[in-house]
PDB file of C-alpha atoms in Angstrom:
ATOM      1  CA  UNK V 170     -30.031  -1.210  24.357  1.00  0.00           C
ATOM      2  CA  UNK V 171     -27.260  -3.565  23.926  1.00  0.00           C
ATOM      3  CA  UNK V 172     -24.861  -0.421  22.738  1.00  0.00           C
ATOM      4  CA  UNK V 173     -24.955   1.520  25.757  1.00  0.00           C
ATOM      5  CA  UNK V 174     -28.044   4.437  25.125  1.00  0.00           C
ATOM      6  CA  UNK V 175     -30.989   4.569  26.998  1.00  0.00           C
ATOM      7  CA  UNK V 176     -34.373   3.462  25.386  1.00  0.00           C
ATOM      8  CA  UNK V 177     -36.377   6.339  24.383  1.00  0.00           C
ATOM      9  CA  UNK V 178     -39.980   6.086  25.620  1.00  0.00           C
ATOM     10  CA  UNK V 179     -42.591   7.603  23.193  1.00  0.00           C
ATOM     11  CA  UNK V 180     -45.959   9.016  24.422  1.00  0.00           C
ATOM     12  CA  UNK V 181     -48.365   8.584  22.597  1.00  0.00           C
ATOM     13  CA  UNK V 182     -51.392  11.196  22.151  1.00  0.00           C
ATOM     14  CA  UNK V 183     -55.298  10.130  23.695  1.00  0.00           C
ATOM     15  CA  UNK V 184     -58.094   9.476  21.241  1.00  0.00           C
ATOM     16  CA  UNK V 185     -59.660  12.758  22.252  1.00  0.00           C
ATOM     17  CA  UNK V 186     -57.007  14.069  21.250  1.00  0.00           C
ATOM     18  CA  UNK V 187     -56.734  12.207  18.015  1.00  0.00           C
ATOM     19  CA  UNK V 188     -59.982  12.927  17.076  1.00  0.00           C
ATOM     20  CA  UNK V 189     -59.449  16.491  17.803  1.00  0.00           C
ATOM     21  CA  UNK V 190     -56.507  17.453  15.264  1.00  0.00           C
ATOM     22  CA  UNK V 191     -58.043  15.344  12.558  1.00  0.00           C
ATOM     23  CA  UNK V 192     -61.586  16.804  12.626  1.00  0.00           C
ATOM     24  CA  UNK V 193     -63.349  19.065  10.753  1.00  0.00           C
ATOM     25  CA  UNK V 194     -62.935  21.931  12.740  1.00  0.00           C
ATOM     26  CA  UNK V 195     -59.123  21.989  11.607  1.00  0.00           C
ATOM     27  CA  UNK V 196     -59.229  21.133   8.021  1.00  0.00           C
ATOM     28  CA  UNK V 197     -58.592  24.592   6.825  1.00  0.00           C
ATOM     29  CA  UNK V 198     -54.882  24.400   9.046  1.00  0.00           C
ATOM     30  CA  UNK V 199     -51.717  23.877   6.944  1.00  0.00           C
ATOM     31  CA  UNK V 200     -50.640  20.715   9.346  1.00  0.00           C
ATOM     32  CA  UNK V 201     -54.015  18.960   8.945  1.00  0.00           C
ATOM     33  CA  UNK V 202     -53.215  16.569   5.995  1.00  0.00           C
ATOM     34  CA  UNK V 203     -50.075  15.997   7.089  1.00  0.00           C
ATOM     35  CA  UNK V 204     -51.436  15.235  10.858  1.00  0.00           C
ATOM     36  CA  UNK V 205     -54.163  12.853   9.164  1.00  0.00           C
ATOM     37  CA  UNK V 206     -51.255  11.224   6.949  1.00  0.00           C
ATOM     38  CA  UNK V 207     -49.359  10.588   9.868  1.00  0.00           C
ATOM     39  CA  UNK V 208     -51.950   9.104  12.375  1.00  0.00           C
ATOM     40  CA  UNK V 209     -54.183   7.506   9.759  1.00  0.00           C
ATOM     41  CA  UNK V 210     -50.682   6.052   8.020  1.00  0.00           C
ATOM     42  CA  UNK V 211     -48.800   5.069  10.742  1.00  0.00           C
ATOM     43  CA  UNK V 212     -45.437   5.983   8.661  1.00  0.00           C
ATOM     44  CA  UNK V 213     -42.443   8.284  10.180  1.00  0.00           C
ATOM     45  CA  UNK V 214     -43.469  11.865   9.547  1.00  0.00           C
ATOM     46  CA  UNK V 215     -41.319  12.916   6.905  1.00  0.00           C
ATOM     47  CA  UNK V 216     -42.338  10.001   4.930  1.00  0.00           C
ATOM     48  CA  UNK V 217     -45.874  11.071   4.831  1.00  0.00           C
ATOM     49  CA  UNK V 218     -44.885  14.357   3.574  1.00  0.00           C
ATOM     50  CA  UNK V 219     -43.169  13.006   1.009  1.00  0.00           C
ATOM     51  CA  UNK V 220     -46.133  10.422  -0.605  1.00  0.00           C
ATOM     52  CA  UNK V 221     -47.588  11.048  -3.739  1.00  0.00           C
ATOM     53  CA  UNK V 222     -51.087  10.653  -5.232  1.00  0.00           C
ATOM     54  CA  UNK V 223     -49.811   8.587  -7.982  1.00  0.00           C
ATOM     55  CA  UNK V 224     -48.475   6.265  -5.216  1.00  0.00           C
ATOM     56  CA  UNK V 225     -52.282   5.222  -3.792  1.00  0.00           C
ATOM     57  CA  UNK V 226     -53.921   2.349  -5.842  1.00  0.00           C
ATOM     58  CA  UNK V 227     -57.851   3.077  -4.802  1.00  0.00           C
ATOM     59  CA  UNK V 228     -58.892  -0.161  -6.133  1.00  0.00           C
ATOM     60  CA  UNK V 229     -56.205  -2.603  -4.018  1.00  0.00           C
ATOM     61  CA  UNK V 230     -56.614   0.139  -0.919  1.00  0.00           C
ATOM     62  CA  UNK V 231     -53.313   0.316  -0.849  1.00  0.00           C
ATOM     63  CA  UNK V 232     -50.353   3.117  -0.551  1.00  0.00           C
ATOM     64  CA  UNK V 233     -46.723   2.569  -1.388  1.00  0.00           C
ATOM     65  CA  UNK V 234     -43.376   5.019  -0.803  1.00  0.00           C
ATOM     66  CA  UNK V 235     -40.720   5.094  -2.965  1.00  0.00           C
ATOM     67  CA  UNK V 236     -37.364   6.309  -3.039  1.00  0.00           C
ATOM     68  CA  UNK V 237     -37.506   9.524  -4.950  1.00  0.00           C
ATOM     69  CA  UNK V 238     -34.919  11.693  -5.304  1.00  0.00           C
ATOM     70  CA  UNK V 239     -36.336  14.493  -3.042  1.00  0.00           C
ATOM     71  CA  UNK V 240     -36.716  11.653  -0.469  1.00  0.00           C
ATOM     72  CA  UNK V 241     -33.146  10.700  -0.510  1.00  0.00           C
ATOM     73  CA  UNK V 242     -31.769  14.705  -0.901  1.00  0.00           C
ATOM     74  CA  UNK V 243     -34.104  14.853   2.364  1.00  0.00           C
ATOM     75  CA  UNK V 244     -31.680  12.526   3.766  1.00  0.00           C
ATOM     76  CA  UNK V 245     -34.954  10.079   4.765  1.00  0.00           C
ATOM     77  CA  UNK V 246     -34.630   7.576   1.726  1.00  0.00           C
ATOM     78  CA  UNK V 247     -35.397   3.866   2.412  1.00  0.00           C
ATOM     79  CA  UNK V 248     -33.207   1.149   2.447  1.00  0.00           C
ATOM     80  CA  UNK V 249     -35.347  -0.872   0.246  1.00  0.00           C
ATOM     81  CA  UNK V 250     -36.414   1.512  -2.185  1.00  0.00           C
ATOM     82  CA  UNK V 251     -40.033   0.995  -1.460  1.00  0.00           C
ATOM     83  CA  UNK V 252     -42.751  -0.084   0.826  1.00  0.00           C
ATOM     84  CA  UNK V 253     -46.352  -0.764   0.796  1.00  0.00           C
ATOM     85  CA  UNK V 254     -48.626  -1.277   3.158  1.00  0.00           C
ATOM     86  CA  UNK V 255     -53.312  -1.142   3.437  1.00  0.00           C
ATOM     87  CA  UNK V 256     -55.056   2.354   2.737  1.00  0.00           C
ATOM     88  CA  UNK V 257     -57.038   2.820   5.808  1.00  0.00           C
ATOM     89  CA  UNK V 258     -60.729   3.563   4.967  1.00  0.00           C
ATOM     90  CA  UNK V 259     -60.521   6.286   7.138  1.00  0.00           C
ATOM     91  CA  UNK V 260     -57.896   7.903   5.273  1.00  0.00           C
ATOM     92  CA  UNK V 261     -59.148   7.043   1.733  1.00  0.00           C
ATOM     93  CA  UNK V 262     -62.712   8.968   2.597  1.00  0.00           C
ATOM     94  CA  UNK V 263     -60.337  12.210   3.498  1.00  0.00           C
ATOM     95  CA  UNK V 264     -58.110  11.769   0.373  1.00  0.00           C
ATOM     96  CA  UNK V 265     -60.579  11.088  -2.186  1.00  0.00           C
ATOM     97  CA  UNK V 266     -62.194  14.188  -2.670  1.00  0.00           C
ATOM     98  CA  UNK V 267     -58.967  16.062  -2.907  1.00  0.00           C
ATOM     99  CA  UNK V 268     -57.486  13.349  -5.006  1.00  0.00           C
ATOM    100  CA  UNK V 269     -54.784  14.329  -8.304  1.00  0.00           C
ATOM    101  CA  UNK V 270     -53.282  11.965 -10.892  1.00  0.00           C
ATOM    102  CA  UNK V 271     -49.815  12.881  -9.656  1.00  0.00           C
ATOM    103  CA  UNK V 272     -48.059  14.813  -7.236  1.00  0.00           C
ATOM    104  CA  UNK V 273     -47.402  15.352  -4.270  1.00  0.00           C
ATOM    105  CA  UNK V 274     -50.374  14.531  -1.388  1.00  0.00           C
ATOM    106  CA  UNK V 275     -49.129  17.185   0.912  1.00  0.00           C
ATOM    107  CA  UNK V 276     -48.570  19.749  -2.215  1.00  0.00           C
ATOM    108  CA  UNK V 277     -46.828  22.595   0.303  1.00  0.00           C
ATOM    109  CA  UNK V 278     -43.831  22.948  -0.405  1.00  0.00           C
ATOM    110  CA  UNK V 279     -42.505  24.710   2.750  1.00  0.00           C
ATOM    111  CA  UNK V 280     -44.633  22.116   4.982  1.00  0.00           C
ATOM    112  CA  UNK V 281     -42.577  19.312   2.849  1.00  0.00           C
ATOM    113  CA  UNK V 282     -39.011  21.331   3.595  1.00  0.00           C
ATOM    114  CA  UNK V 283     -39.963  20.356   7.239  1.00  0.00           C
ATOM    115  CA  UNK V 284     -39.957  17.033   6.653  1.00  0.00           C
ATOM    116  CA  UNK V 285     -36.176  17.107   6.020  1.00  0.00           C
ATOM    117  CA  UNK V 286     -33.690  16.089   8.859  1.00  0.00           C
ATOM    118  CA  UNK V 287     -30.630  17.026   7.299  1.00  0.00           C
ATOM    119  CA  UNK V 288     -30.893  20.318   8.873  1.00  0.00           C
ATOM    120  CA  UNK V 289     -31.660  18.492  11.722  1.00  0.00           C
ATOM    121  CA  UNK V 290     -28.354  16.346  11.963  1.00  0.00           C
ATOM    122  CA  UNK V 291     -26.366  19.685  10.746  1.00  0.00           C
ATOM    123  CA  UNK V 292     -27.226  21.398  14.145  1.00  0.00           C
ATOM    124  CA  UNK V 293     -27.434  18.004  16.018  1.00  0.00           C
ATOM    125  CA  UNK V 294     -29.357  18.632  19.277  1.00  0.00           C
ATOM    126  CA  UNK V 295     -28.959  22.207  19.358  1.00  0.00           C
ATOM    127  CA  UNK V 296     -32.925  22.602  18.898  1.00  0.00           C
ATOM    128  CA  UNK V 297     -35.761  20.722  17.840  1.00  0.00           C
ATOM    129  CA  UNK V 298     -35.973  19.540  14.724  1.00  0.00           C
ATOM    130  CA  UNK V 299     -38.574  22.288  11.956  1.00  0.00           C
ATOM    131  CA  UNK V 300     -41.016  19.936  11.871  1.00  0.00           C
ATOM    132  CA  UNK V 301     -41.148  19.017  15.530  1.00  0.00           C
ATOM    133  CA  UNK V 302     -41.443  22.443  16.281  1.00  0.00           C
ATOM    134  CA  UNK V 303     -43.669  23.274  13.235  1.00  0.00           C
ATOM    135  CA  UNK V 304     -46.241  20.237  14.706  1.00  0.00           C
ATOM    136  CA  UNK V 305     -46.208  21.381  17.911  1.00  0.00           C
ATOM    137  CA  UNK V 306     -47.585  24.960  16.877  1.00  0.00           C
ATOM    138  CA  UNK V 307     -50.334  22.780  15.310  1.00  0.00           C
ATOM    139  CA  UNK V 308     -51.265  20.640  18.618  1.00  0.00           C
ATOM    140  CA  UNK V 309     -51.609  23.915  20.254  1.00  0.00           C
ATOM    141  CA  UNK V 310     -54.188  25.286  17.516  1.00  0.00           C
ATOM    142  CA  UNK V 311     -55.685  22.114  18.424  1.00  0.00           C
ATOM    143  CA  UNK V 312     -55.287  23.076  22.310  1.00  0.00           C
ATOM    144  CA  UNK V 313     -53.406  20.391  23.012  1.00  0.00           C
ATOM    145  CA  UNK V 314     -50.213  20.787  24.918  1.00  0.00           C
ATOM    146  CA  UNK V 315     -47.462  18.720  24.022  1.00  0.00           C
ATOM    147  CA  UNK V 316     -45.133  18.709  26.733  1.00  0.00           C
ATOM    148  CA  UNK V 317     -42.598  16.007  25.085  1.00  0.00           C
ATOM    149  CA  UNK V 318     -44.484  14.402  22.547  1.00  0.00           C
ATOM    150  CA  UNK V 319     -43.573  14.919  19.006  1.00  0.00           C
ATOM    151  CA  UNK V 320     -44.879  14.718  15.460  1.00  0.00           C
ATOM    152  CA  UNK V 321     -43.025  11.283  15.796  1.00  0.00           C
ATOM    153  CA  UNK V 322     -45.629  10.450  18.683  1.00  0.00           C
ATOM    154  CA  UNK V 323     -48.296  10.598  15.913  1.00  0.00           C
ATOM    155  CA  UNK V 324     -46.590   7.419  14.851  1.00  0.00           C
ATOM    156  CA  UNK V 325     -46.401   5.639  18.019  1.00  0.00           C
ATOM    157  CA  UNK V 326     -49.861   6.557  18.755  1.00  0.00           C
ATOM    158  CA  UNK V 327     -51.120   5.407  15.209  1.00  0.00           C
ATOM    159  CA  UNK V 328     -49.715   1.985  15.811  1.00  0.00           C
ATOM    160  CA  UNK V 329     -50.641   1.329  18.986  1.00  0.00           C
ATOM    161  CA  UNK V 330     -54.542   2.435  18.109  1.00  0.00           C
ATOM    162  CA  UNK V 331     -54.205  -0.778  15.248  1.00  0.00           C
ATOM    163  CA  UNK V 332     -52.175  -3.001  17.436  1.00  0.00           C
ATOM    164  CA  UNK V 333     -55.149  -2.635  20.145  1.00  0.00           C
ATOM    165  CA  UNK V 334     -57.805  -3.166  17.385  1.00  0.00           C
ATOM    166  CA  UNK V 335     -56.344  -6.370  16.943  1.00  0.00           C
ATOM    167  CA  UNK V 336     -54.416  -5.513  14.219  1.00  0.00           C
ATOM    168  CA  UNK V 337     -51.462  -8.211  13.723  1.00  0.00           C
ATOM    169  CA  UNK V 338     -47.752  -5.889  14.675  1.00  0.00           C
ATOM    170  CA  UNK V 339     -46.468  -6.921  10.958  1.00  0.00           C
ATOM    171  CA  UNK V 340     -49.586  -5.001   8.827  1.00  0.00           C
ATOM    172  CA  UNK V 341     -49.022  -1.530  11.676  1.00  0.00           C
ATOM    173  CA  UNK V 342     -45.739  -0.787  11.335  1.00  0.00           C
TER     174      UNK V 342
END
């Protein structure tokens, strides 16, 4: 980086992998949505705990996030106020059944409280951030171990499944 800090390199997680924390098998955990939001919606993590059903439109496939004002108290608002980007048909066949009129997608309130960094910053790198560590209990239920990835590698790992797809770099990110 031009300012001095060393690039970060992300790992990313294997498709066996992948297909292991979002199947079947682990529906009934607490992470599972949010793990499905996150790979299936290539979006930072705390922004997929913080979409909300009235936020999907079924009929364009599409799923936008908007500033709200948990988002911002969160300390993870955007700096445009909202984005949009394709519903992946994938991830409209695991919403739809459990589909509301409004609300919030990941409806957990405690799993939503580990979206937010501001107790993150607050402690700086003293620890992990909750969520981080909160994800990582799930990859183990999964029996995955995940050394130094994060829920962030979700991300990384969602991307670079669409960019290898074929998937032009401005619809994945």
């Amino acid at each position: 980086f031009r300012d001095g800090r060393d690039k970060v390199i992300r790992l990313c997680f294997t498709v066996e992998e992948i297909k292991t924390m979002v199947s079947d098998e682990m529906r009934d955990h607490p992470f599972w949505l949010p793990t499905c939001l996150a790979v299936y919606n290539p979006r930072r993590t705390a922004e997929a705990l913080f979409l909300r059903w009235e936020w999907i439109n079924w009929d364009a496939m599409s799923i936008k996030l908007v500033n709200s004002p948990e988002m911002i108290a969160a300390k993870i608002g955007l700096k445009s106020g909202e984005t949009s980007w394709p519903l992946e048909p994938e991830l409209a066949d695991i919403l739809r059944p459990m589909a509301k009129p409004h609300g919030w997608i990941v409806a957990n309130d405690r799993i939503r409280k580990y979206g937010s960094w501001s107790r993150a910053w607050e402690h700086k790198a003293k620890s992990k951030p909750t969520h981080t560590r909160a994800f990582s209990r799930y990859f183990e239920a999964c029996g995955i171990t995940a050394g130094e990835r994060t829920a962030y590698c979700l991300r990384h790992t969602g991307i670079t499944i669409r960019l290898a797809m074929g998937i032009a770099d401005n619809m994945v990110a």
